[in-house]
Amino acid sequence: MTLTIKKLTGGYTGITVIKDINLKIESGQVVGLIGLNGAGKSTTIKHLLGLLRMQRGEITLNGIDLVQNPAAFKKNVAYIPETPILYPELTLKEHIELVILAYGLDHDSAYEHALHLCKLFRLENKLDWLPINFSKGMKQKVMIVAGFLAQSSLLVIDEPFTGLDPLAVANFIDLVKAASNDGKMVLMTTHVLAEAQEIVDKFAVLNNGTIEKEGNLTEIRKFYGLKDTDSFDR
Ligand code: ATP
């Protein structure tokens, strides 16, 4: 599988924010999208998720245009947002059932998988809880459970390291590694290079709406003259 973003140009009504973004993600590859606040990371992701209409460009998965094929998009893409999106009237168990239904997963094996994921994030005793009872970090964990449960070819993750406790970060990293070993593609935005370096194969640095540099952590640190700093701040 290959996700190809070609000359993606877009933004908001009357404003062009990202220009000629080219990015390739291969099967098993974990790509980190980094850049300062306002560089265009979220805008790029919103275009990839079809939440904004692009002005120009192409987003294809194995040659299939994801913008023109909502069915292919729905089947192949899962998203873990930085700000959790949960239905206030649905319990954790009902959220799990919704993901199983939405992605057309085999119910029994998917539910077992969900219970395993819930255990990793200490949510297994909270299946009948409503979102109002969860802390912000717990909600983020629910989104992570849902994202990995979907088993989609491409997992898009926004700022996964903010707000998670160290055990959750370690479990999250293991899940990304397993997904990558399983041939899935992962695109994540992050500022936290120290944790990302364990899993990210390639970083793409956005600056002012364009990709300024691509490379592994050593290449990125060298290019920007970064020392062993945790965050991308140049
Ligand atoms: P951060 O690290 O702060 O999340 P980012 O790299 O994700 O930043 P974006 O949110 O993509 O950056 O913002 C890129 C540019 O688009 C900024 O100049 C921002 O002001 C602008 N922008 C973001 N959202 C909107 C919007 N809804 N309407 C108009 N402009 C927007």
XYZ file of N, CA and C and ligand atoms in Angstrom:
733
model
N 0.840 -1.209 0.000
C 0.000 0.000 0.000
C 0.874 1.259 0.000
N 0.449 2.243 -0.729
C 1.161 3.524 -0.716
C 0.150 4.668 -0.693
N 0.350 5.581 0.231
C -0.448 6.803 0.220
C 0.401 7.881 -0.447
N -0.164 8.528 -1.441
C 0.591 9.560 -2.149
C -0.170 10.879 -2.094
N 0.485 11.879 -1.544
C -0.085 13.233 -1.557
C 0.740 14.027 -2.563
N 0.041 14.560 -3.579
C 0.748 15.252 -4.663
C 0.268 16.682 -4.783
N 1.181 17.601 -4.676
C 0.919 19.036 -4.918
C -0.326 19.544 -4.190
N -0.518 19.042 -2.976
C -1.716 19.430 -2.218
C -1.633 20.910 -1.818
N -2.633 21.651 -2.262
C -2.708 23.077 -1.984
C -4.102 23.369 -1.448
N -4.166 24.076 -0.336
C -5.492 24.361 0.202
C -5.447 25.239 1.428
N -6.580 25.324 2.099
C -6.680 26.181 3.281
C -8.137 26.432 3.587
N -8.437 27.654 3.918
C -9.798 28.006 4.341
C -10.371 29.002 3.330
N -11.654 29.343 3.508
C -12.303 30.219 2.522
C -11.464 31.466 2.263
N -11.019 31.596 1.034
C -10.266 32.796 0.651
C -8.807 32.805 1.100
N -8.353 31.787 1.818
C -6.949 31.780 2.275
C -6.265 30.477 1.868
N -5.096 30.607 1.234
C -4.284 29.424 0.958
C -3.285 29.285 2.094
N -3.319 28.132 2.768
C -2.442 27.920 3.929
C -1.316 26.942 3.595
N -1.661 25.866 2.866
C -0.616 24.907 2.482
C -0.446 24.917 0.974
N 0.811 24.785 0.543
C 1.114 24.926 -0.880
C 1.974 23.777 -1.383
N 1.498 23.084 -2.407
C 2.297 22.051 -3.092
C 2.936 21.040 -2.154
N 2.126 20.497 -1.268
C 2.634 19.461 -0.351
C 2.751 18.137 -1.105
N 3.949 17.573 -1.104
C 4.172 16.235 -1.663
C 4.640 15.335 -0.540
N 3.982 14.198 -0.386
C 4.370 13.288 0.694
C 3.941 11.872 0.328
N 4.859 10.936 0.582
C 4.549 9.526 0.295
C 4.674 8.722 1.574
N 3.736 7.861 1.833
C 3.851 6.934 2.966
C 3.684 5.524 2.416
N 4.679 4.690 2.682
C 4.630 3.297 2.206
C 4.096 2.395 3.311
N 3.690 1.214 2.915
C 3.252 0.184 3.857
C 4.276 0.006 4.978
N 3.824 0.025 6.212
C 4.724 -0.206 7.342
C 5.496 1.027 7.782
N 5.311 2.130 7.059
C 6.081 3.341 7.388
C 5.328 4.245 8.378
N 6.079 4.804 9.317
C 5.519 5.765 10.272
C 6.143 7.120 9.955
N 5.294 8.068 9.586
C 5.781 9.400 9.188
C 5.359 10.431 10.228
N 6.303 11.245 10.649
C 6.023 12.303 11.619
C 5.962 13.650 10.919
N 4.829 14.330 11.066
C 4.664 15.654 10.470
C 4.940 16.674 11.573
N 6.008 17.443 11.403
C 6.366 18.386 12.461
C 6.444 19.806 11.904
N 6.503 20.767 12.824
C 6.554 22.170 12.420
C 6.047 23.038 13.555
N 6.404 24.300 13.492
C 6.002 25.232 14.548
C 4.480 25.428 14.552
N 3.967 26.025 15.607
C 2.545 26.378 15.649
C 2.213 27.219 14.412
N 1.127 26.832 13.766
C 0.690 27.612 12.599
C 1.382 27.228 11.300
N 2.234 26.198 11.327
C 2.969 25.799 10.110
C 2.051 25.167 9.064
N 0.926 24.587 9.525
C -0.022 23.996 8.574
C -0.250 22.498 8.778
N 0.175 21.964 9.904
C 0.026 20.514 10.160
C -1.454 20.111 10.194
N -2.234 20.810 11.034
C -3.660 20.463 11.147
C -4.381 20.674 9.826
N -4.024 21.723 9.125
C -4.676 22.008 7.838
C -4.389 20.870 6.858
N -3.160 20.374 6.838
C -2.805 19.249 5.960
C -3.641 18.030 6.326
N -3.736 17.768 7.625
C -4.507 16.600 8.079
C -5.987 16.750 7.743
N -6.513 17.968 7.914
C -7.935 18.189 7.593
C -8.197 17.909 6.108
N -7.238 18.270 5.249
C -7.404 17.965 3.819
C -7.348 16.469 3.579
N -6.395 15.813 4.250
C -6.260 14.364 4.094
C -7.532 13.645 4.541
N -8.167 14.176 5.578
C -9.380 13.543 6.111
C -10.639 13.982 5.354
N -10.462 14.846 4.380
C -11.606 15.301 3.586
C -12.479 16.301 4.321
N -11.942 16.925 5.373
C -12.742 17.890 6.134
C -12.685 19.275 5.500
N -11.685 19.483 4.632
C -11.586 20.731 3.886
C -11.476 20.376 2.406
N -11.996 21.262 1.575
C -11.920 21.030 0.130
C -10.598 21.597 -0.393
N -9.824 20.751 -1.067
C -8.525 21.224 -1.553
C -8.687 22.156 -2.753
N -7.726 23.058 -2.911
C -7.759 23.949 -4.067
C -7.125 23.259 -5.273
N -6.116 22.431 -4.982
C -5.397 21.722 -6.040
C -4.715 20.517 -5.425
N -4.431 19.523 -6.250
C -3.647 18.394 -5.769
C -4.395 17.084 -5.805
N -3.754 16.078 -5.221
C -4.269 14.714 -5.314
C -3.869 13.929 -4.071
N -4.799 13.133 -3.551
C -4.472 12.227 -2.450
C -4.930 10.844 -2.871
N -3.975 9.939 -3.099
C -4.353 8.605 -3.576
C -3.801 7.515 -2.668
N -4.548 6.418 -2.623
C -4.115 5.227 -1.895
C -4.048 4.115 -2.928
N -2.842 3.655 -3.210
C -2.638 2.661 -4.278
C -3.310 3.109 -5.572
N -3.188 4.373 -5.874
C -3.736 4.890 -7.129
C -5.214 5.261 -7.045
N -5.896 4.904 -5.954
C -7.322 5.245 -5.835
C -7.448 6.620 -5.190
N -8.174 7.508 -5.861
C -8.344 8.870 -5.367
C -9.255 8.857 -4.128
N -8.686 9.204 -2.978
C -9.462 9.130 -1.726
C -10.514 10.230 -1.626
N -10.263 11.344 -2.324
C -11.224 12.457 -2.263
C -12.479 12.098 -3.067
N -12.261 11.418 -4.193
C -13.392 11.058 -5.073
C -14.091 9.771 -4.631
N -13.452 9.020 -3.728
C -13.999 7.719 -3.323
C -14.224 7.633 -1.821
N -15.308 8.222 -1.341
C -15.567 8.219 0.097
C -15.602 6.808 0.693
N -16.036 5.804 -0.096
C -16.111 4.431 0.427
C -14.705 3.892 0.699
N -13.787 4.146 -0.235
C -12.399 3.698 -0.064
C -11.773 4.428 1.120
N -12.106 5.696 1.251
C -11.583 6.497 2.361
C -12.058 5.917 3.692
N -13.365 5.678 3.785
C -13.979 5.207 5.038
C -13.394 3.864 5.468
N -13.143 3.001 4.499
C -12.653 1.660 4.795
C -11.182 1.682 5.223
N -10.429 2.628 4.681
C -8.968 2.552 4.818
C -8.331 3.553 5.772
N -9.106 4.522 6.252
C -8.493 5.576 7.061
C -9.142 5.665 8.443
N -8.316 5.700 9.485
C -8.815 5.962 10.838
C -8.064 7.170 11.389
N -8.713 7.875 12.296
C -8.156 9.138 12.794
C -8.226 9.182 14.307
N -7.106 9.504 14.921
C -7.100 9.721 16.377
C -6.818 11.209 16.596
N -7.859 11.993 16.916
C -7.663 13.445 17.057
C -7.016 13.796 18.392
N -6.434 14.994 18.442
C -5.833 15.465 19.696
C -6.936 15.789 20.705
N -7.988 16.410 20.207
C -9.137 16.711 21.067
C -10.173 15.616 20.874
N -10.429 14.824 21.919
C -11.333 13.684 21.764
C -12.726 14.083 21.286
N -13.253 13.279 20.357
C -14.613 13.502 19.863
C -15.431 12.290 20.289
N -16.271 12.452 21.309
C -17.075 11.329 21.799
C -18.537 11.742 21.821
N -19.417 10.744 21.674
C -20.850 11.018 21.743
C -21.259 11.032 23.212
N -21.781 12.175 23.719
C -22.065 12.292 25.146
C -23.036 11.236 25.663
N -23.934 10.743 24.792
C -24.968 9.812 25.270
C -24.544 8.349 25.139
N -23.352 8.090 24.606
C -22.922 6.697 24.415
C -21.846 6.297 25.418
N -21.974 5.085 25.970
C -20.963 4.573 26.898
C -19.725 4.145 26.105
N -18.664 3.815 26.851
C -17.447 3.316 26.195
C -17.779 2.064 25.378
N -18.552 1.147 25.967
C -18.924 -0.081 25.255
C -19.662 0.257 23.953
N -20.574 1.238 24.032
C -21.330 1.612 22.831
C -20.432 2.277 21.777
N -19.425 3.021 22.231
C -18.462 3.590 21.277
C -17.714 2.469 20.553
N -17.344 1.443 21.324
C -16.640 0.298 20.724
C -17.529 -0.377 19.673
N -18.800 -0.586 20.035
C -19.748 -1.214 19.100
C -19.892 -0.376 17.820
N -19.866 0.938 17.996
C -20.005 1.851 16.857
C -18.825 1.704 15.894
N -17.616 1.612 16.450
C -16.421 1.456 15.604
C -16.490 0.123 14.855
N -16.913 -0.934 15.558
C -17.004 -2.261 14.937
C -17.976 -2.215 13.751
N -19.086 -1.520 13.961
C -20.115 -1.386 12.916
C -19.607 -0.511 11.759
N -19.021 0.637 12.111
C -18.597 1.601 11.094
C -17.523 1.015 10.173
N -16.632 0.198 10.724
C -15.541 -0.354 9.911
C -15.854 -1.767 9.416
N -17.079 -2.248 9.685
C -17.494 -3.563 9.193
C -16.611 -4.693 9.711
N -16.215 -4.624 11.006
C -15.313 -5.633 11.562
C -16.102 -6.853 12.035
N -15.436 -7.998 12.070
C -16.058 -9.191 12.632
C -16.296 -8.928 14.124
N -17.568 -9.036 14.560
C -17.919 -8.543 15.882
C -17.132 -9.189 17.018
N -17.125 -10.512 17.075
C -16.580 -11.161 18.265
C -15.068 -10.957 18.400
N -14.338 -11.114 17.289
C -12.883 -10.944 17.384
C -12.539 -9.471 17.630
N -13.309 -8.563 17.006
C -13.033 -7.135 17.208
C -13.330 -6.739 18.659
N -14.405 -7.299 19.220
C -14.736 -6.928 20.604
C -13.666 -7.440 21.571
N -13.151 -8.623 21.275
C -12.059 -9.175 22.094
C -10.824 -8.278 21.984
N -10.542 -7.842 20.754
C -9.420 -6.929 20.517
C -9.629 -5.628 21.313
N -10.869 -5.130 21.289
C -11.186 -3.886 22.008
C -10.938 -4.058 23.507
N -11.323 -5.212 24.053
C -11.123 -5.449 25.490
C -9.629 -5.477 25.823
N -8.842 -6.065 24.930
C -7.388 -6.096 25.114
C -6.835 -4.656 25.132
N -7.296 -3.848 24.166
C -6.833 -2.450 24.094
C -7.268 -1.681 25.352
N -8.508 -1.920 25.799
C -9.014 -1.239 26.999
C -8.158 -1.607 28.220
N -7.756 -2.871 28.307
C -6.921 -3.316 29.434
C -5.586 -2.577 29.413
N -4.998 -2.448 28.221
C -3.705 -1.750 28.103
C -3.799 -0.332 28.672
N -4.952 0.300 28.457
C -5.111 1.689 28.880
C -5.963 1.816 30.151
N -6.087 0.704 30.866
C -6.815 0.671 32.146
C -8.243 1.206 32.038
N -8.898 0.800 30.985
C -10.287 1.224 30.772
C -11.253 0.052 30.891
N -10.715 -1.138 31.195
C -11.552 -2.344 31.108
C -12.697 -2.351 32.117
N -12.553 -1.585 33.220
C -13.653 -1.545 34.197
C -14.567 -0.337 34.000
N -14.386 0.325 32.878
C -15.148 1.555 32.643
C -16.024 1.447 31.397
N -16.350 0.223 31.006
C -17.085 0.024 29.750
C -18.471 0.656 29.774
N -19.072 0.777 30.972
C -20.422 1.369 31.027
C -20.389 2.850 31.410
N -19.199 3.451 31.366
C -19.090 4.885 31.680
C -19.471 5.745 30.473
N -20.044 6.896 30.770
C -20.337 7.892 29.729
C -19.161 8.869 29.660
N -18.961 9.533 28.506
C -17.825 10.454 28.356
C -17.719 11.494 29.475
N -18.850 11.916 30.025
C -18.809 12.968 31.050
C -18.011 12.517 32.282
N -17.922 11.192 32.494
C -17.206 10.668 33.653
C -15.701 10.494 33.417
N -15.272 10.626 32.178
C -13.859 10.430 31.866
C -13.063 11.725 31.990
N -11.819 11.601 32.449
C -10.909 12.758 32.429
C -10.465 12.987 30.983
N -9.744 14.091 30.744
C -9.302 14.407 29.369
C -8.379 13.308 28.842
N -7.438 12.878 29.700
C -6.500 11.821 29.293
C -7.219 10.509 29.011
N -8.236 10.193 29.839
C -9.012 8.956 29.612
C -9.738 9.025 28.279
N -10.295 10.207 27.968
C -11.005 10.371 26.682
C -10.029 10.148 25.525
N -8.807 10.680 25.703
C -7.793 10.513 24.662
C -7.487 9.017 24.481
N -7.451 8.286 25.607
C -7.194 6.843 25.533
C -8.336 6.119 24.810
N -9.565 6.575 25.038
C -10.709 5.970 24.333
C -10.537 6.167 22.820
N -10.085 7.368 22.428
C -9.870 7.633 20.998
C -8.761 6.744 20.440
N -7.738 6.481 21.248
C -6.641 5.607 20.815
C -7.154 4.177 20.637
N -7.952 3.714 21.604
C -8.546 2.375 21.505
C -9.358 2.282 20.203
N -10.203 3.285 19.964
C -11.060 3.275 18.768
C -10.216 3.289 17.494
N -9.172 4.110 17.488
C -8.308 4.245 16.306
C -7.613 2.938 15.956
N -7.054 2.279 16.952
C -6.339 1.027 16.670
C -7.305 -0.130 16.422
N -8.474 -0.054 17.013
C -9.485 -1.096 16.813
C -9.893 -1.173 15.336
N -9.925 -0.013 14.666
C -10.403 0.049 13.283
C -9.552 -0.780 12.321
N -8.276 -1.016 12.643
C -7.391 -1.845 11.809
C -7.305 -1.319 10.378
N -7.368 0.003 10.206
C -7.369 0.547 8.853
C -5.939 0.578 8.290
N -5.838 0.733 6.964
C -4.512 0.744 6.325
C -3.730 1.980 6.717
N -4.447 3.096 6.894
C -3.770 4.345 7.270
C -4.350 4.874 8.576
N -3.447 5.125 9.513
C -3.866 5.687 10.797
C -3.270 7.094 10.891
N -4.145 8.077 11.043
C -3.711 9.466 11.158
C -3.862 9.879 12.624
N -2.775 10.351 13.222
C -2.811 10.633 14.664
C -2.291 12.055 14.915
N -3.114 12.820 15.636
C -2.762 14.215 15.903
C -2.179 14.335 17.308
N -0.958 14.792 17.421
C -0.302 15.068 18.708
C -0.550 13.982 19.768
N -0.081 12.760 19.539
C -0.431 11.678 20.458
C 0.213 11.779 21.839
N 1.291 12.508 21.969
C 2.035 12.442 23.230
C 1.588 13.449 24.283
N 0.808 14.443 23.861
C 0.399 15.435 24.850
C -0.761 14.875 25.678
N -0.629 14.953 26.976
C -1.744 14.572 27.846
C -1.783 13.107 28.251
N -0.872 12.276 27.716
C -0.886 10.859 28.096
C 0.124 10.602 29.209
N -0.228 9.716 30.164
C 0.738 9.369 31.210
C 1.810 8.439 30.620
N 2.964 8.293 31.303
C 4.090 7.539 30.725
C 3.743 6.095 30.335
N 2.915 5.420 31.126
C 2.542 4.042 30.790
C 1.734 4.020 29.485
N 0.833 4.986 29.355
C 0.017 5.060 28.138
C 0.899 5.371 26.923
N 1.898 6.246 27.113
C 2.807 6.569 26.007
C 3.537 5.299 25.575
N 4.033 4.519 26.557
C 4.767 3.285 26.240
C 3.850 2.303 25.491
N 2.613 2.169 25.948
C 1.672 1.265 25.273
C 1.319 1.756 23.880
N 1.155 3.077 23.760
C 0.859 3.668 22.460
C 2.005 3.360 21.479
N 3.244 3.547 21.951
C 4.413 3.297 21.100
C 4.439 1.833 20.642
N 4.148 0.912 21.563
C 4.113 -0.519 21.202
C 3.036 -0.794 20.146
N 1.888 -0.130 20.287
C 0.801 -0.346 19.317
C 1.183 0.173 17.930
N 1.856 1.333 17.894
C 2.286 1.872 16.592
C 3.299 0.921 15.956
N 4.235 0.414 16.778
C 5.237 -0.525 16.241
C 4.553 -1.767 15.666
N 3.546 -2.286 16.410
C 2.843 -3.492 15.948
C 2.087 -3.197 14.646
N 1.439 -2.022 14.581
C 0.696 -1.649 13.369
C 1.648 -1.553 12.178
N 2.801 -0.957 12.411
C 3.796 -0.816 11.356
C 4.315 -2.192 10.910
N 4.589 -3.080 11.877
C 5.039 -4.441 11.525
C 3.981 -5.185 10.727
N 2.727 -4.780 10.937
C 1.603 -5.398 10.256
C 1.355 -4.761 8.879
N 2.231 -3.825 8.492
C 2.121 -3.219 7.164
C 1.226 -1.995 7.087
N 0.755 -1.512 8.247
C -0.102 -0.311 8.221
C 0.764 0.937 8.010
N 0.132 1.991 7.507
C 0.808 3.282 7.378
C 0.336 4.187 8.511
N 1.269 4.952 9.068
C 0.895 5.858 10.160
C 1.430 7.259 9.838
N 0.553 8.239 9.982
C 0.976 9.639 9.861
C 0.620 10.329 11.161
N 1.627 10.879 11.855
C 1.315 11.566 13.117
C 1.954 12.942 13.159
N 1.225 13.887 13.747
C 1.831 15.190 13.988
C 2.416 15.144 15.397
N 3.511 15.816 15.585
C 4.099 15.837 16.924
C 5.110 16.969 17.069
N 5.317 17.366 18.310
C 6.406 18.296 18.633
C 7.460 17.551 19.449
N 7.079 16.355 19.942
C 7.927 15.654 20.902
C 8.822 14.658 20.172
N 10.011 15.116 19.809
C 10.894 14.275 19.006
C 11.417 13.076 19.784
N 11.672 13.262 21.087
C 12.284 12.189 21.877
C 11.435 10.921 21.844
N 10.118 11.061 22.037
C 9.258 9.886 22.023
C 8.988 9.419 20.589
N 8.839 10.382 19.692
C 8.530 10.029 18.306
C 9.681 9.264 17.656
N 10.924 9.569 18.049
C 12.072 8.968 17.357
C 12.081 7.435 17.470
N 11.456 6.915 18.512
C 11.402 5.462 18.690
C 10.581 4.782 17.601
N 9.636 5.522 17.015
C 8.715 4.889 16.072
C 8.713 5.517 14.679
N 9.129 6.791 14.590
C 9.005 7.478 13.302
C 10.160 7.101 12.372
N 9.822 6.670 11.144
C 10.846 6.328 10.149
C 11.301 7.566 9.402
N 10.343 8.487 9.196
C 10.663 9.669 8.390
C 9.904 10.869 8.939
N 10.606 11.968 9.120
C 9.940 13.208 9.517
C 9.770 14.089 8.282
N 8.670 14.830 8.241
C 8.473 15.844 7.214
C 8.218 17.148 7.962
N 9.053 18.145 7.697
C 8.948 19.413 8.423
C 8.172 20.421 7.597
N 7.073 20.890 8.164
C 6.286 21.933 7.504
C 6.740 23.294 7.989
N 6.929 24.206 7.065
C 7.237 25.577 7.436
C 6.430 26.482 6.535
N 5.601 27.299 7.156
C 4.821 28.247 6.387
C 4.044 27.588 5.233
N 3.497 26.402 5.515
C 2.622 25.751 4.545
C 3.302 24.912 3.484
N 4.642 24.790 3.541
C 5.294 23.902 2.579
C 6.238 22.954 3.316
N 6.539 21.816 2.691
C 7.470 20.882 3.325
C 8.890 21.360 3.038
N 9.561 21.718 4.123
C 10.879 22.326 4.006
C 11.976 21.268 3.985
N 11.736 20.161 4.730
C 12.784 19.140 4.837
C 12.146 17.797 5.190
N 12.652 16.737 4.581
C 12.241 15.382 4.962
C 13.478 14.621 5.371
N 13.355 13.747 6.342
C 14.508 12.935 6.718
C 14.312 12.246 8.042
N 15.308 11.432 8.422
C 15.226 10.792 9.744
C 15.647 11.805 10.803
N 15.570 11.402 12.055
C 15.805 12.360 13.146
C 17.196 12.990 13.072
N 18.210 12.176 12.758
C 19.581 12.691 12.684
C 19.665 13.775 11.616
N 19.044 13.507 10.459
C 19.094 14.486 9.362
C 18.356 15.768 9.741
N 17.220 15.605 10.419
C 16.435 16.781 10.810
C 17.214 17.606 11.833
N 17.794 16.920 12.833
C 18.547 17.648 13.866
C 19.727 18.378 13.239
N 20.390 17.738 12.283
C 21.562 18.346 11.642
C 21.126 19.581 10.833
N 20.060 19.412 10.048
C 19.580 20.486 9.165
C 19.214 21.732 9.968
N 18.548 21.506 11.132
C 18.073 22.646 11.924
C 19.018 23.005 13.069
N 20.161 22.331 13.139
C 21.120 22.611 14.199
C 20.563 22.350 15.583
N 19.705 21.315 15.687
C 19.112 20.990 16.982
C 20.058 20.099 17.765
N 20.147 20.351 19.062
C 20.924 19.454 19.917
C 19.986 18.331 20.355
N 20.274 17.698 21.501
C 19.407 16.608 21.952
C 18.147 17.151 22.616
N 17.535 18.102 21.954
C 16.353 18.722 22.533
C 15.131 17.840 22.278
N 14.159 17.912 23.184
C 12.984 17.060 23.065
C 12.016 17.528 22.001
N 11.966 18.843 21.793
C 10.906 19.370 20.941
C 11.472 19.987 19.681
N 10.627 19.982 18.653
C 11.008 20.692 17.435
C 10.630 22.146 17.635
N 11.641 23.020 17.752
C 11.308 24.410 18.072
C 12.021 25.385 17.159
N 12.404 24.934 15.968
C 13.033 25.863 15.034
C 12.145 26.078 13.828
P -0.369 23.999 15.816
O 0.967 23.341 16.084
O -0.529 25.276 16.576
O -1.545 23.068 15.961
P -0.545 23.789 12.888
O 0.791 23.525 12.259
O -1.450 22.636 13.045
O -0.337 24.535 14.282
P -2.704 25.016 11.393
O -3.737 24.878 12.450
O -2.762 24.128 10.207
O -1.220 24.924 12.021
O -2.717 26.533 10.916
C -2.030 26.970 9.744
C -2.500 28.376 9.395
O -3.878 28.317 9.060
C -2.366 29.388 10.519
O -1.890 30.597 9.954
C -3.760 29.571 11.028
O -3.973 30.871 11.469
C -4.616 29.283 9.802
N -5.916 28.714 10.165
C -6.135 27.606 10.930
N -7.461 27.354 11.050
C -8.093 28.323 10.342
C -9.467 28.609 10.046
N -10.453 27.843 10.500
N -9.735 29.699 9.281
C -8.743 30.462 8.783
N -7.419 30.239 9.005
C -7.106 29.189 9.767
